[in-house]
XYZ file of C-alpha atoms in Angstrom:
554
model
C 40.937 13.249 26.011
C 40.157 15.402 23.319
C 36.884 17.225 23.497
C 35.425 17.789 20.617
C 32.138 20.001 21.420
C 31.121 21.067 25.050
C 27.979 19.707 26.514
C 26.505 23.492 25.867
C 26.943 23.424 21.983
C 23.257 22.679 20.976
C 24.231 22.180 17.413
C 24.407 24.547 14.129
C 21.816 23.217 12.737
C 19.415 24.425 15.827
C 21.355 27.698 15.679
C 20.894 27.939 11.729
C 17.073 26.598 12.269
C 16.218 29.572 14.629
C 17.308 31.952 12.661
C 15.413 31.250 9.955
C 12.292 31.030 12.033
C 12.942 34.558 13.153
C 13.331 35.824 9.853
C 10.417 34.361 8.199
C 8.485 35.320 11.450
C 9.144 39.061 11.090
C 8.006 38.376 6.917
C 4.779 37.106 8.663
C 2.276 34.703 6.421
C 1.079 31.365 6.228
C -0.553 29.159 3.355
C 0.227 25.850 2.009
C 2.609 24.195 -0.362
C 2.158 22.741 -4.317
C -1.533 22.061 -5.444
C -1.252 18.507 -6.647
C -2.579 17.309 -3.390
C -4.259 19.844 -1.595
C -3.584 20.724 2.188
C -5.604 22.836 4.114
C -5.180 26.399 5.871
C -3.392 24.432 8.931
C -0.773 22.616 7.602
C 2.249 23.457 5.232
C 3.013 20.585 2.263
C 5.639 19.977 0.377
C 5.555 18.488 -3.268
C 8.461 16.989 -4.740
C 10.005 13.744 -6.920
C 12.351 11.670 -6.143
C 13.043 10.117 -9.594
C 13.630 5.830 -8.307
C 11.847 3.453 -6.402
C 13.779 2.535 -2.720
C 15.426 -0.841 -2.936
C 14.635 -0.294 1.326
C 13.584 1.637 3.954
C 15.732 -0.005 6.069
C 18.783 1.945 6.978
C 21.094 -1.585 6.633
C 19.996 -2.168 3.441
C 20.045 0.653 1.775
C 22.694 1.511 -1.192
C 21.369 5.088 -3.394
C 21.184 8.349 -3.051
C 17.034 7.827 -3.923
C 16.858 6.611 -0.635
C 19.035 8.502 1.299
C 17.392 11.466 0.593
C 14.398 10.100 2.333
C 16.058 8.527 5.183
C 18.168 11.435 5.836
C 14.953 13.265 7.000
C 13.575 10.400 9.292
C 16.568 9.430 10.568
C 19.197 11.682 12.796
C 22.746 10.037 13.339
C 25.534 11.692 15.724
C 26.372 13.458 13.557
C 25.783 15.698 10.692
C 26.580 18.048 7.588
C 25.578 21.171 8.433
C 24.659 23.644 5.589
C 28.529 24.341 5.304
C 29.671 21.009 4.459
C 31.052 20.999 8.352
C 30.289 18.004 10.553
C 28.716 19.082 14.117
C 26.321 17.194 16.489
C 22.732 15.919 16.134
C 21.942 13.075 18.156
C 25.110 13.388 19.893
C 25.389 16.458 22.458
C 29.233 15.651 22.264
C 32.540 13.739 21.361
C 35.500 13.142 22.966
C 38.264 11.550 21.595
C 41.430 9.997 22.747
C 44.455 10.894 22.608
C 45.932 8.502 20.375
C 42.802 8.760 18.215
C 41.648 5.054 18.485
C 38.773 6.026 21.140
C 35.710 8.408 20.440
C 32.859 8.563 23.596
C 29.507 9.744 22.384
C 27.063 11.269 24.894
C 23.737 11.630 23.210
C 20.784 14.299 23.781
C 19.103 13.717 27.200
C 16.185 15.221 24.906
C 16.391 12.604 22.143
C 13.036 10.608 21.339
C 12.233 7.962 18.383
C 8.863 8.410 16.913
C 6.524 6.007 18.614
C 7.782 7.600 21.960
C 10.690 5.706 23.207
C 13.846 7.281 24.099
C 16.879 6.764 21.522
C 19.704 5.060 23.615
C 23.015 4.345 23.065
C 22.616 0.479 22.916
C 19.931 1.274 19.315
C 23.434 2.799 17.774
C 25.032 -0.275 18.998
C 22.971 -2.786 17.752
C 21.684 -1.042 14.554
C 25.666 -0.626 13.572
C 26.248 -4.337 14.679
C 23.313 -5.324 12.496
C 25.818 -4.655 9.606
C 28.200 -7.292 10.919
C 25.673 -10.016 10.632
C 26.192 -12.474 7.587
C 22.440 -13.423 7.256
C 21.530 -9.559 6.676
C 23.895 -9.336 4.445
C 24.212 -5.343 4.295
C 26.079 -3.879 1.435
C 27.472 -0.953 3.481
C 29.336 -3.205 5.758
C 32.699 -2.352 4.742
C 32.502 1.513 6.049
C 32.173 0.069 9.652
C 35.044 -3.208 8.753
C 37.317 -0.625 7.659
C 37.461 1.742 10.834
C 35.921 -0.085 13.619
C 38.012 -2.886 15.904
C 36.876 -6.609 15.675
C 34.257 -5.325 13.268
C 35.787 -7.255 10.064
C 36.496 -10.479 12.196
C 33.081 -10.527 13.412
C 31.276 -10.275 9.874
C 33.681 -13.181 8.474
C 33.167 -15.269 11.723
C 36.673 -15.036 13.006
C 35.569 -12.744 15.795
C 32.681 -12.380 18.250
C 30.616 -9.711 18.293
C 31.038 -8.866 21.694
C 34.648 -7.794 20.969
C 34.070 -5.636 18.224
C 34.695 -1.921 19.456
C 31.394 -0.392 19.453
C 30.138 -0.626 23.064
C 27.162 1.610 24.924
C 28.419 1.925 28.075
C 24.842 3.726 29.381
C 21.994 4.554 27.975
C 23.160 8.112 26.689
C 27.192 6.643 26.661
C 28.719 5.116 23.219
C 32.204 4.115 23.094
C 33.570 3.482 19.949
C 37.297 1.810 19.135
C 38.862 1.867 15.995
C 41.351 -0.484 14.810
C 43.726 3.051 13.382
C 43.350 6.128 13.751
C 41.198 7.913 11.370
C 40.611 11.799 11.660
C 37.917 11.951 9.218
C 35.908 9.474 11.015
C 33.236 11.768 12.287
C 32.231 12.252 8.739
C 31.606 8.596 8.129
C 29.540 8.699 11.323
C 27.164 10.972 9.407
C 26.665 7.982 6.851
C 23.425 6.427 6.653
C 25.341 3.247 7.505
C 25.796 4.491 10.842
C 22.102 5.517 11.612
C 20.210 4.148 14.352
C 17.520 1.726 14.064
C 14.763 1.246 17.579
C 16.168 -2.217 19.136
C 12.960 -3.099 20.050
C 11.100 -2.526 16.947
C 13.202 -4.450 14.893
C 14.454 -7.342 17.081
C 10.581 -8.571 17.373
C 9.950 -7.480 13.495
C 12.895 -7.547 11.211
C 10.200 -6.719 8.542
C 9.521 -3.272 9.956
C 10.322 -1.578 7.318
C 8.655 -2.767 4.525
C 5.053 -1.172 4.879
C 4.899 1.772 6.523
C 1.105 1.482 5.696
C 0.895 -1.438 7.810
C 3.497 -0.712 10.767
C 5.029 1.767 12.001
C 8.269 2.811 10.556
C 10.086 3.914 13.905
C 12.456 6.529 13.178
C 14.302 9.362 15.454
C 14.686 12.442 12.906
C 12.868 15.729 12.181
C 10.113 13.474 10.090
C 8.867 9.652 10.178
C 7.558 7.953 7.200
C 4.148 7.308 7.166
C 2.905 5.816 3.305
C 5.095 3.474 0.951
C 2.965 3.288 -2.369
C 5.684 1.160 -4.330
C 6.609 2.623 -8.091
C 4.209 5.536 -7.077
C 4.532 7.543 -4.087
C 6.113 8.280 -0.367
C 4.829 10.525 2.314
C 6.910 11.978 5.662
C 4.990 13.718 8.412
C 6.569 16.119 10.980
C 8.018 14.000 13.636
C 6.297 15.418 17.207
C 9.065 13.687 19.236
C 11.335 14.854 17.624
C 13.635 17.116 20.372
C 13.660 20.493 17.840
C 10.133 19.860 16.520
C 8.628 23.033 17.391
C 11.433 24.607 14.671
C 10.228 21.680 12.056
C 7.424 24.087 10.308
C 6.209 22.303 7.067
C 3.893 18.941 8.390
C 4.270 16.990 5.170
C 6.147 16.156 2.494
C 5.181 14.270 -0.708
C 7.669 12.417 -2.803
C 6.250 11.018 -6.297
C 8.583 8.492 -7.629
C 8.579 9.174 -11.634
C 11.711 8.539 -13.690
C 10.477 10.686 -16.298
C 12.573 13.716 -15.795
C 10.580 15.592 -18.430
C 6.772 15.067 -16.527
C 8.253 16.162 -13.314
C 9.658 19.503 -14.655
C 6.191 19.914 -16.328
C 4.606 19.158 -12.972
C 7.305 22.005 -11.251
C 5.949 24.417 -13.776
C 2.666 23.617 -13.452
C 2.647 24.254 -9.618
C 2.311 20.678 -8.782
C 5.421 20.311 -7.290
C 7.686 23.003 -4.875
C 10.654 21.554 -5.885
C 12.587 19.160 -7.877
C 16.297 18.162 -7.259
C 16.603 16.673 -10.506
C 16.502 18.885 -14.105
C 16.384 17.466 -17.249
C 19.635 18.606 -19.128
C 18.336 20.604 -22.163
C 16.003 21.963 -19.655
C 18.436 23.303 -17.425
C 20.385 24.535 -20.574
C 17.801 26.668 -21.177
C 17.347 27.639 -17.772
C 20.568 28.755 -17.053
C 20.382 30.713 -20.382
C 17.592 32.889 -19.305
C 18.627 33.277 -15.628
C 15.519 31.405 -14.047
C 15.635 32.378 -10.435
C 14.056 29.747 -9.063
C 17.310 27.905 -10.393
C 19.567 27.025 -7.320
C 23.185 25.258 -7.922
C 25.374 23.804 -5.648
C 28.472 21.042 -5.630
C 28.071 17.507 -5.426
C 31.102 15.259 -4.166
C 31.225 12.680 -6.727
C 31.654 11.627 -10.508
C 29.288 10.344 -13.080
C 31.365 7.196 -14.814
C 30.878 3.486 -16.204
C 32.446 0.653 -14.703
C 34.285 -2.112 -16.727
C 33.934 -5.977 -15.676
C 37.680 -7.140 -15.418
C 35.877 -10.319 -15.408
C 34.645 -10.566 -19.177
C 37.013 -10.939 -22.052
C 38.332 -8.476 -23.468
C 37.966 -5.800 -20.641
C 40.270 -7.894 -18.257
C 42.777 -6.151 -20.885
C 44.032 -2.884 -19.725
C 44.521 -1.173 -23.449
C 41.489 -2.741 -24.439
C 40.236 -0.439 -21.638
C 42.385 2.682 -21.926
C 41.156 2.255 -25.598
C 37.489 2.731 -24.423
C 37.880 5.575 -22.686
C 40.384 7.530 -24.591
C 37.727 7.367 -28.020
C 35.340 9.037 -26.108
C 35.141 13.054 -27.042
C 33.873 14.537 -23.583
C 34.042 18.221 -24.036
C 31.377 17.333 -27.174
C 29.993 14.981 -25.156
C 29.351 17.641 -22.472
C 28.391 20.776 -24.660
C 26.234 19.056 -27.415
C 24.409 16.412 -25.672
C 24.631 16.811 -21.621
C 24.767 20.395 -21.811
C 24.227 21.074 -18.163
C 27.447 23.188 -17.122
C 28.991 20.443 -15.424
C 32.986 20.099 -15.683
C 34.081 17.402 -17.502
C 36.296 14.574 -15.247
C 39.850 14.511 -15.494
C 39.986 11.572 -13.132
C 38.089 9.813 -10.315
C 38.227 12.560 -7.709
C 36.746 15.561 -8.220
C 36.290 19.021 -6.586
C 35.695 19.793 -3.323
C 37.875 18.098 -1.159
C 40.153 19.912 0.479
C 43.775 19.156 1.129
C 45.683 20.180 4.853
C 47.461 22.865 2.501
C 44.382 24.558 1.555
C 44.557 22.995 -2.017
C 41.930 21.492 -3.818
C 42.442 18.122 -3.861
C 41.694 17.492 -8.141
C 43.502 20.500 -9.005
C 46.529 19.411 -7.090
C 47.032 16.452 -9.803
C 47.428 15.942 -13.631
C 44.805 15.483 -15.881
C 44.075 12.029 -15.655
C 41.153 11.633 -18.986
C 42.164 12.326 -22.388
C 40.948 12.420 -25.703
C 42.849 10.574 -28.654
C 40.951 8.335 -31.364
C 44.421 7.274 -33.028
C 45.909 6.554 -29.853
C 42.447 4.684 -28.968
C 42.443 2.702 -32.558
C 46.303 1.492 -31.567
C 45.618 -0.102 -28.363
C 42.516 -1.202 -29.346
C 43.897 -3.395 -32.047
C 46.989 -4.556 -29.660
C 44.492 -5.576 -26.690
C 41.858 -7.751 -28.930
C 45.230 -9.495 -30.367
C 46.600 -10.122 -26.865
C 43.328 -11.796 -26.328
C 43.044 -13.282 -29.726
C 39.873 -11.568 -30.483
C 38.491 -9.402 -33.438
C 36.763 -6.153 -32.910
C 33.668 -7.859 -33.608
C 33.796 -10.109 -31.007
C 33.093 -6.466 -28.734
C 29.144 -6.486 -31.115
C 27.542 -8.335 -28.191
C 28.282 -6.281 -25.130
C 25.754 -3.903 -23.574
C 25.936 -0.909 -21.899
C 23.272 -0.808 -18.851
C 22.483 1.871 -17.096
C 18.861 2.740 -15.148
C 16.185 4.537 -16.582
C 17.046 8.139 -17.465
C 16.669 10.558 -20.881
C 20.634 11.529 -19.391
C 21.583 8.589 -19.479
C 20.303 7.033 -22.614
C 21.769 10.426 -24.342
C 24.814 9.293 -23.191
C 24.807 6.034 -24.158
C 23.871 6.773 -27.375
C 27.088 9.250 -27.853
C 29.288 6.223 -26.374
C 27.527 4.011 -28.635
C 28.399 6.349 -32.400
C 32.064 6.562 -30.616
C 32.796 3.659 -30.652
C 31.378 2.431 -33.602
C 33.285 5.374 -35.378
C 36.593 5.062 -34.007
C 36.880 1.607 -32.792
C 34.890 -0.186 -35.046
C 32.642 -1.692 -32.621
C 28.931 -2.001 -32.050
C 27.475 -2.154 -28.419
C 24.145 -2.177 -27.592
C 22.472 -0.958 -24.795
C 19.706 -1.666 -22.122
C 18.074 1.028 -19.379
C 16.153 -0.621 -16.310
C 14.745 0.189 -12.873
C 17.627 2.000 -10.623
C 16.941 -1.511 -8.193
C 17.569 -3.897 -10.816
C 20.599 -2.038 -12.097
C 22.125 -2.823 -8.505
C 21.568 -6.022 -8.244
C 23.123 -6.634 -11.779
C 26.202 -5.079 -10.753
C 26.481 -6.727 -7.331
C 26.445 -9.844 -9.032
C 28.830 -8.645 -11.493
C 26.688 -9.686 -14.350
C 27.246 -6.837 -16.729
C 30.127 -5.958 -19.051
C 29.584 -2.075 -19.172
C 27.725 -0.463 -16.655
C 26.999 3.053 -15.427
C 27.526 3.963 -12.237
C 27.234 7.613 -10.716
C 29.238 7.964 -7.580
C 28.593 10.167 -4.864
C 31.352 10.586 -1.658
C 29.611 9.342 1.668
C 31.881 11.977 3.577
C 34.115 14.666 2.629
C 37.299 12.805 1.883
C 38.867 11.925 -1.092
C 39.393 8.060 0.476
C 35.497 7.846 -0.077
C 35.819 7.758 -3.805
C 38.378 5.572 -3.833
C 38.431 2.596 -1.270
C 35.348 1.005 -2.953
C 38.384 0.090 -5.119
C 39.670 -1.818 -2.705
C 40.209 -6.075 -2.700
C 37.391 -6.920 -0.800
C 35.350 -4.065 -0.728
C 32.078 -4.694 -0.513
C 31.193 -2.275 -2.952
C 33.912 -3.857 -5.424
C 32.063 -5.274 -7.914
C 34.552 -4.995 -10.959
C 37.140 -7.713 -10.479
C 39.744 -5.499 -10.250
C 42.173 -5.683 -7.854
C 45.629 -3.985 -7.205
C 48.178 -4.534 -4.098
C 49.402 -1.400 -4.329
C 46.735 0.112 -5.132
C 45.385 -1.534 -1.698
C 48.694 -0.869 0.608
C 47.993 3.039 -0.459
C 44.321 3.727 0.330
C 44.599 1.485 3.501
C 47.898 3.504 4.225
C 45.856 6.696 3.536
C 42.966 5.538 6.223
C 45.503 4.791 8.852
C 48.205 7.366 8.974
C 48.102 10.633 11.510
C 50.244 12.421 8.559
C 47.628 14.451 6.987
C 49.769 15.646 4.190
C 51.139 12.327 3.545
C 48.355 10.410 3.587
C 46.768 12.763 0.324
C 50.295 11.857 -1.023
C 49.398 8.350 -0.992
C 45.509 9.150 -2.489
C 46.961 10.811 -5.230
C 49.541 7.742 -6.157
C 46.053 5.394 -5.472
C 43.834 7.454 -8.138
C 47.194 7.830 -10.654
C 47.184 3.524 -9.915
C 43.501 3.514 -10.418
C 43.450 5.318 -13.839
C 46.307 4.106 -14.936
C 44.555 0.259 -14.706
C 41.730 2.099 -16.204
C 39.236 0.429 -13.636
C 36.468 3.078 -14.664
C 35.793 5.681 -17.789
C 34.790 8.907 -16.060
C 32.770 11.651 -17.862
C 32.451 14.163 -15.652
C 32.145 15.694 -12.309
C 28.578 15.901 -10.765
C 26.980 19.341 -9.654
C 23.666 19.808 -8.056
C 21.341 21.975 -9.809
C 17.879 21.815 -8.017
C 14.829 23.912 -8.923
C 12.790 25.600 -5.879
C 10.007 28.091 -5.533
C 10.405 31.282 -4.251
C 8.155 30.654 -1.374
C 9.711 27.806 -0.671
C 12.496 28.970 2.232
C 15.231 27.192 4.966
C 16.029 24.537 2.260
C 20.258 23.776 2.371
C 22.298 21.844 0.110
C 25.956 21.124 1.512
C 28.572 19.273 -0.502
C 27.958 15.697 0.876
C 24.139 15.328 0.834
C 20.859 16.092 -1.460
C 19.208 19.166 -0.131
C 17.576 19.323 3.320
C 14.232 20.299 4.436
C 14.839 19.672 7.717
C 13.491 23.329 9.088
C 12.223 24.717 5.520
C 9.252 26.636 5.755
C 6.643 27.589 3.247
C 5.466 31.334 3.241
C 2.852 32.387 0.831
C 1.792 35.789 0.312
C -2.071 36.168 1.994
C-alpha cells in the first residue's frame, strides 16, 4: 500500500490556522466586523454578498459556485485545498492507496463531530455519496462519482446494485473506496462538494432537511453550520462548537446578503457595511486597479467564462455556422473597452493553472485555439445557413440568456452589435435568476446561453469531460467518439505525460467542433478590509474564512 499521509499529519490547514492565531495574538485587539448588522463586544461578524440565490442547501443537489461557497464552510470532506492549491487531509487523518491505484482506505479523525453532536462516521460518506446514485434524487453531480467509482454507473442506470458499487465503510472511522481505473488525481475530486458528507440519520428520517434552516436543523460537520435561509434576501453561518479545530475558528458569524446588483454591494463595501466582497463590478475594479486600492486582493481562478451553443436548434447543429459565431467576435476590444477587468482573454477551453508532469503550463503548452476574423466569419456564415437552407434572418429570433449581471448584459450587448455588424444578424437577449438559468439549460431549452465554468479539481480533465456523451452536465447535444475515447483515455491511463497528450488532442477536437465560444479566462479579484485577516484564496475554490479573524484597532 501506498501511504499517503501518516496518522501524525494533523493537516496544513491546522498548521496554517495556528499560525495565524499566533500572529494576530502577539498584534493583540479585539472588536467586531462590518456595521450593517451590529454585533456586540463578544463576538466577531463578518459581512459579505454572495451575489445568487442557492438552488439548495443540500450538498446532492447543488450545481454553482453561489452555493459552494457556503457549503464549503459548513461542510468538511476528506479532503481539501489548502491555501496552496495542494490537496491534504480534513476529515480524513489519512489515505492509503493501493498499489495498482484502484483502492484508496480512508481513516477519518477520531476527533470528528457533526453539528448537533453526533460523531461523523464512515458509513455518512457512504451513504451521502450513494445518495448520488439514486434515480429518484436525481443529482446533477452524479457523473464525478460514475466516472471514477466501480459499480457506481451501473447502479444509477439500474444495471447494478448498490451494494456492489465500490464505496464501502468498513468501520466507523474505515472507508474503502474502489475505482473502476486508476485515477491519480482522484484525491482532488474527493475535495468536490459532490463528495461531502451528509448525517445518515438526519436525512434518512427527513429528506427535507435542508430546506429551512429556520425550521430544522441543518446538520453539517465543518468549521460553521448554517443557521438562517431568508430566500432572495439573506444567509447566516455560526461558528460550529463541534467542530474538532473550533477553538482556532475565531470570527462567530458570518452574514451573506444575496443581491445581484454588483454596483449596491460595492457601495455597501465602501460604506462599511460589508468586510468583504468576492465579486467587483468591472469598471469598478478598472478603476481600482488604476489607483492601487490596497484593500484590492487578486488571485487565479481555474476556469473560463464562455457561451454554450445548442447543437440541437437549427442552424447551430452546423459547425461553420458556429465557428462563424465565434470568430466575429473582437475579444481583445471586448476585454479592454467593455470588461475591462485585467483578465486574459481565452485562447481555448483550458486555461491557466494546470500544471503538466513537465512543469509546463498546461494552456501555454498548445496553440491558440480563438481567433478573430470578420471576413473569414461572413464566409462560413453564408456557407452554413445554405447547408441548412436558411437566410441570415432566420438567426433574428434567437436569444442569448444569461443570469442577472451588469457583466454580463455588457457582454451581451457587445455580442449582440457583432453580430449584427458582421454577420448580419439580430439576436436578442434575456437575463434571469442564476436558478432559472440552470434549469433552462438542463433542459436544453435555449439556443445561446452563457455559462461560466469553474474546474472542480486541479486537472485539466475537469474542464473538459462535461463534454462527454452522457455527461450529466452535457447539456449541448454535442457529442464526439473521439472526442470521448480521449478524455476517458486521459482519466484512465497511469502515463501522466500521455494522458495530457490525449487532453490536448480532446480540447483541439472540442474547438475544432466549436462546441462553446470562449471569451476569456476567469481571475479572482476580491475586495477585503484591512482588518479583515486569515482569509485564503487557492486556485480551485472562492476564498476561505475558515480561521479568518477580525482585529480592530481599540
Amino acid at each position: 500500500m501506498k501511504k499517503w499521509f501518516g496518522k501524525a499529519h494533523r493537516g496544513q490547514l491546522a498548521m496554517l490556522a495556528l499560525a495565524l492565531v499566533l500572529l494576530l495574538t502577539a498584534c493583540g485587539g479585539g472588536g467586531t466586523g462590518g456595521t450593517g448588522g451590529g454585533g456586540t463586544e463578544a463576538e466577531k461578524v463578518l459581512y459579505t454578498n454572495n451575489v445568487n440565490e442557492p438552488g439548495s442547501l443540500d450538498p446532492v443537489y447543488t450545481q454553482g459556485s453561489n452555493e459552494f461557497w457556503i457549503l464549503s464552510h459548513a461542510f468538511w470532506p476528506l479532503m481539501i485545498y489548502d491555501e496552496n492549491s495542494e490537496v491534504v487531509p480534513a476529515a480524513a487523518e489519512n489515505m492509503e492507496v493501493s498499489e495498482d491505484g484502484l483502492v484508496y482506505t480512508f481513516t477519518l479523525r477520531d476527533d470528528m463531530k457533526w453539528s448537533n453532536g453526533d460523531p461523523v462516521v464512515a458509513g455518512d460518506f457512504e451513504y451521502a455519496w450513494k445518495r448520488h446514485l439514486d434515480p429518484e434524487v436525481a443529482s446533477d453531480y452524479s457523473f464525478i462519482i460514475t466516472d471514477y467509482v466501480l459499480g457506481a454507473e451501473e447502479a444509477l442506470a439500474g444495471t447494478g446494485a448498490m451494494e456492489d458499487v465500490g464505496i464501502k465503510a468498513l468501520d466507523d472511522k474505515t472507508l474503502e473506496v474502489t475505482l473502476k481505473a486508476p485515477a491519480a488525481f482522484f484525491p482532488g475530486i474527493v475535495t468536490s462538494f459532490a463528495y461531502y458528507p451528509v448525517n445518515e440519520k438526519i436525512v434518512s428520517e427527513n429528506p427535507n432537511w435542508a430546506d429551512d434552516p429556520n425550521n430544522t436543523e441543518l446538520v453539517s460537520n465543518g468549521p460553521y453550520k448554517i443557521t438562517s435561509w431568508a430566500h432572495n434576501d439573506e444567509i447566516i453561518i455560526e461558528k460550529n462548537p463541534e467542530f474538532y479545530d473550533a477553538d482556532l475558528v475565531k470570527i462567530d458569524k458570518i452574514y451573506w446578503d444575496i443581491l445581484e446588483d454588483g454596483n449596491t454591494a460595492y457601495q455597501k463595501y465602501e460604506n462599511g457595511e460589508y468586510d468583504f466582497l468576492n465579486s467587483v463590478p468591472g469598471p469598478i475594479l478598472a478603476e481600482l486597479n488604476t489607483k492601487g486600492d490596497e484593500d484590492l486582493k487578486d488571485g487565479i481562478d481555474l476556469g473560463t467564462y464562455n457561451y454554450v451553443l445548442n447543437h440541437g436548434r437549427k442552424p447551430l447543429n452546423n459547425v461553420k455556422v458556429r465557428k462563424a459565431l465565434a470568430l466575429a467576435i473582437d475579444r481583445d476590444t471586448l476585454m479592454n473597452s467593455v470588461v475591462n477587468t485585467g483578465e486574459a482573454v481565452a485562447t481555448g477551453m483550458v486555461g491557466p493553472g494546470f500544471m503538466e508532469p513537465n512543469g509546463k503550463d498546461f494552456s501555454e503548452n498548445r496553440e491558440n485555439f480563438v481567433h478573430y476574423d470578420p471576413e473569414e466569419a461572413k464566409r462560413l456564415f453564408e456557407e452554413g445557413l445554405a447547408e441548412e437552407g436558411m437566410a441570415p434572418e432566420d438567426m433574428n429570433g434567437m436569444v442569448i440568456s444569461f443570469n442577472t449581471s451588469d457583466n454580463h448584459r455588457k457582454i451581451a450587448q457587445f455580442v449582440q452589435e457583432q453580430w449584427r455588424q458582421h454577420l448580419g444578424i439580430e439576436v436578442g437577449m434575456e437575463n434571469m435568476e442564476f436558478r432559472v438559468l440552470l434549469d433552462k439549460r438542463a433542459n436544453k431549452d435555449y439556443d445561446i446561453l452563457y455559462m461560466g465554468w469553474l474546474a472542480d479539481y486541479a486537472d485539466p480533465v475537469s474542464m473538459l469531460d462535461i463534454y462527454m456523451t452522457g455527461s450529466g452536465q452535457n447539456v449541448f447535444n454535442y457529442s464526439n467518439p473521439e472526442f470521448d475515447a480521449l478524455v476517458a483515455d486521459a482519466k484512465t491511463s497511469t502515463d501522466l505525460e500521455g494522458r495530457m497528450e490525449s487532453l490536448h488532442k480532446a480540447e483541439a477536437i472540442l474547438m475544432e467542433d466549436q462546441v462553446t465560444i470562449p471569451f476569456y479566462f476567469f481571475q479572482a479579484d476580491y475586495l477585503q478590509k484591512p482588518y479583515l485577516t486569515g482569509v485564503f484564496k487557492n486556485s480551485i475554490n472562492y476564498p476561505a474564512f475558515y480561521y479568518a479573524d477580525i482585529e480592530r484597532e481599540q
